[in-house]
Amino acid sequence: MSGSNNPSKTPSASSLSSSSSGATSGAIKKREKRAVALYLKKEISKAERSKKLPDHLKYLLDPQRPIDDFDNIDSCKWFIAGGLTFEEFGKKVKEYDSSVMCGLVWTANFVAYRCRTCGISPCMSICADCFQAGNHEGHDYNMFRSHSGGACDCGDASVMRPEGFCSRHGSSCSSRAHPEVPAELMAMSREMMPSLFLRLLYYFREHFELQGISWKFINTTFIWQNAELEQYISFLQSLSDMGAAMRRVMAEAFVDEDAYRKSTSDLKPDSKEHKIYAVFIDHLNTHGLRYPPNFDKYKERPDMDQRLEYSTIIEEFLFWVLRFEFPEQLVTFLLGLLPDDLYKESFAKAFVKHYSRVSIVLMEAKDRMMVANRFVHISVQLFSNESLAVFLTEHHNLLLIIILSLANMMQSIQVPSLLEDPDMKSNFHCVVNCDHLIMRDHCYWPVVSDLINVLSHRKIAHSFLQDPDLVVLWLDLLNSMQGMNLNTRELRQHVEFEPDSYYAAFSAELEMSASPMWSLLMHCQTPDTRQYIFDMVQATKVALQDWFEAINFKDTMKPNPYQLTFHLPMHRYLAMFIMIAIKSHDADLISLLPEESLLKQIMMHPLQIQVCLAQIYAGMWVRNGIQIKGQAMTYIQCHFCYSMSDADLFLLQLCAIKLDPDYFVTTVLERFRIMDWLSYCPEMTSASSLVDPDHKMAMVEGALSLFSALLGIQTYLGETKLQSFLPKGSYLKKTRKVKYSTEKKNDVPNNHVQVSLLCTIVLSIEKLLLYYKAPNFEAGGLQQGTYIPKATVWENDFDPVHVSQRAIYRKDMQAAMDRYSEHIKSAKNYKKTTNLWPPFKIDDNVHNSYRGIYRLVNCKSMHAFLFSVLHKALNKDKSIPESILYHAIHILNLCLHFAPKTFPNRVPGLSLQVNDSQLDRWFGTSDIKANACDIISEVMVPTPITEAEIRSSGSATDMDSSSLEEMFQIQPSALSCRFSALSAGPITSAQLGQIPPLTMVSLPSASSSSRTSASLDSETKGGDGQFYIAAFLDRLYSASSNASRIIDETCRSLNMNKVKAGPSDSDKDNKRRKAWNRQQKLMAEFASKQKAFMESAMDEGINSEEAASSTAPGAEATKPSAKEYDCAICNQTTPSTGQRPVGLVVFLQASSVLGHRHQNDQEYSLGLSDSQMQRYLNSSCGKVNKRKMDVLLKHFDDKSVELSVNIGWDGGVVAQTCGHYLHMDCHKSYLDSLK
């Protein structure tokens, strides 16, 4: 037998009992540690426990001794092992490990796995051992490097599905028979554990007293900069790693109220430990950890009293964790015990008890990012468990505490809002300051992460929605974000400093507003949540009304046209909750929408965003710097658009459904500032214009694009999930080839829908839309394959309206059109050289509640607007880009498609006299079929104009080689000037020449008007403007007999005009005309050569003019009347006219080369003396003129000299040309496509 087991060496009880406490400890210390451990273990097993172990522990764990003393820690290990070595003891304890969860805790940069197929919570993660031991074949998983630390969730059925558990963890393991842990094995651990934890608490308290530092300004990270605690905490961590049996012992010590009470009550009043504890209690609720003042309002609620009073060790431990700003080693140790349910519940209660202090710690921490990561490291382990989160919410007000903490952070950084009232005379609204460090450093994200985590549990989401106080508190928080990061358009000079605060603003709205919103909506799709939705909609309407009062925005007011904010979270909440009410609960839309006056107010700010987007892309905000364009791009970026731009568009669609359509259309046109452009009054279109003429076309296109989006985007109008993803999922694939990782990153919306469902949808889209192209393997690196759209995508799923709404750059839309054109030309054998128009689609697959949106295309103002646009395109403004025309034609098709089935009971073909700018009074009906037959003979304008101006405004000129060459039938009419009593002054009519407003004819032949829409479907799906205009006329022809009669008459009239005009614009006629032109050029060239030959052959005395006239009498007749040029963009050969000028491509470069000229070209020998060189340099043109300028400036005024001197010698221009010609309108369209 070994000496360590010899009983003769064990101290006798009588010898120990006869000595004093100090002598006993000294004697035991001298004995071998194994023998002492065996003796103490024997002592505690007796019925009457002696004080030997407590006395010895008091000696070993005396606060006066260093906490990192190796001998003390080693003695503790021997005592806990009870005579065994510490390693042997650990192995024996692990044999009784019955834990069903892994619980491995890791820190930053640890490599772990996340399986989306198995995960229930998006925060789920597992260690490498558990992943490799489980079956994840064919799953959607990834390996990642942890950013803030985490813990393995293997075995936790509330976080991941049991199918993903490894063989060592899960409920199947708990059903196995585990032997009961022998009491004597854990006896020493159970006795020693409270003392071990209390020694750590004594050290925390003592540190502040010894340092003598004020609790207000304590250096909280000082004690973690050395290794004092590393050995001691590592010792405790080694105990936790022994498994479930030891973790239960440690948990019991942490929650033992008697042990904590005795540790404080047994202190002698005059002892140092008692003094330190008294200081700790005195400062605990003063300077220890402050809590937000907004919590005092709720202190009467259970567990909401913020005064800290501790009854267990774990509660004080949590205090020091926050006080020391979440030291990593201590956090890791405490998290390692979470697999024990007893500990987990007590730890969670203590954590919630201190949660109100978290917002203060996050705002005042020295290293905010580190503290945030470690805080989330704790909270995510607690709140991902649904049963525990629900318990904390119901019994400890977890949800209220989180929202109050977040609200405190936002209230502390509020500033007065300048929205609608820059002088702040009547605006009492306050908004968060996006330039503050709290916003820039995202200090709020840990609290928001916890809110999203708890709201992911259905029961907690319902608790939130059914508590009116919580809803009002949350809307107050959103109210502080309404109108944040306000932009004011610079009109005079460029901003000196471009702020980058918009990053913080967009991140804040996405994280604090949108993410919780999607979590709530996800749990509101069952019948039992119907009332929750209605209550939320009503509360949001009240909150919006309060916000309008705060910013002093009345129902008759319009937003400041020079202000822009992209952040309207309450508007988006209203839109999204109405959407879910219709989609999941089949509610009555009209009753849910606000009353008309409030709805008009709600409409204005989302509409202002749409107007400013058009202005930004038109370059009207260029003086605000590149950051304003960055905001516009972020607004429609895929991670933000579902929660921001799509929600705003849906809200505008709701407004269009309930409001009067004429009011809605007119308001949109007024906000886009194009009413003056639509006017037929010359003074209105020039002097009184509020928008630069260079930007007019962009604003007209913006208004048309918005109408197309309102009528064509159906993201929230009742589509199924897969239907909504088809055009969206194919957006990137239409603009370029993409890799699998890029596709998943960009296609899946950030709206917190179940991850596995999204992955299934994406995979379904891949099979439907794409085919895989293997990579080209090249030496030197790995490459990924790419996905390419199938041909059916371009024919069936390509939605230009959606792509234009998602296109961050204009070149993205152009890239999609280029690929579409390439497909049509290759697959459909398209031969024309004209540009293809986008293949707009008409889809009325919307929920019945939203069908009122189509009232927009059945209103008089819309028809008058389209008439004015197309009439100006033909008669007044030849520079209108093609994009305006195809949007107008598309909306016309919508007007016809959704027109009433019955024809109005009135006489068709009326001759109308209308008032300028009163678009809602131009036509007598809202039916496009009837309005297309009416004739607008005169537009009454409020300013008298001359007969010549009237004739020029009403004249029709041809559009060269355009698809809209004969868009309107214009008949000559006598000019008239009338006066009306409607105005105080004279009203003059702008003659339009009896124009059938929507009778557009651009057909290859007269017979095309008899085609039906059915014949179009059998032909190529796609074409140029001529194709789509013909298709519209065919539909109009078949839809109305009156319209067909007018179209027939117009075709006959046009055919007669074509006979008189010569070659037509059809393909065959184009070829004939080009051949005829070539023939004329050849004849002219031949005649010129013949003339030159005859002149050289004749005698010198013969007059050259007579010779030319006699030898080439037809030369002049064969010369073309005007020189023609080949446009390098559209490839058309046309002469340069005033209506469509042609320009030469020239490169201009500033140069001072003329200043180096000399009056004579004398060549000098190489060897020049200094005087000769100086004389040569001073005789240059530049030097001579500089001396002249100096003399003049001495005797005359500067301004007079500048006007009288030519500075070409110093500021000349070098012109170079490549010889190419361009149409000016083609050049402008090309530049616009590059923006």
Short mmCIF file of C-alpha atoms in Angstrom, two decimals, residues 359 362-363 405-406 409-410 437-450 511-512:
data_model
loop_
_atom_site.label_atom_id
_atom_site.label_comp_id
_atom_site.label_asym_id
_atom_site.label_seq_id
_atom_site.Cartn_x
_atom_site.Cartn_y
_atom_site.Cartn_z
CA SER A 359 -28.19 50.66 -22.44
CA LEU A 362 -23.34 50.23 -24.07
CA MET A 363 -23.36 54.02 -24.45
CA SER A 405 -33.82 50.32 -22.83
CA LEU A 406 -33.91 50.96 -26.56
CA MET A 409 -30.85 55.22 -26.07
CA MET A 410 -32.86 57.04 -28.73
CA LEU A 437 -21.71 58.19 -32.00
CA ILE A 438 -24.50 55.99 -30.68
CA MET A 439 -25.95 55.87 -34.18
CA ARG A 440 -22.65 55.78 -36.01
CA ASP A 441 -21.24 52.96 -33.86
CA HIS A 442 -24.55 51.04 -33.82
CA CYS A 443 -24.53 50.89 -30.03
CA TYR A 444 -28.19 49.90 -30.11
CA TRP A 445 -27.79 46.70 -32.13
CA PRO A 446 -27.41 44.31 -29.14
CA VAL A 447 -30.73 45.49 -27.67
CA VAL A 448 -32.41 45.36 -31.08
CA SER A 449 -31.01 41.88 -31.61
CA ASP A 450 -32.63 40.76 -28.36
CA GLU A 511 -32.68 47.02 -37.60
CA MET A 512 -34.91 48.96 -35.21
#
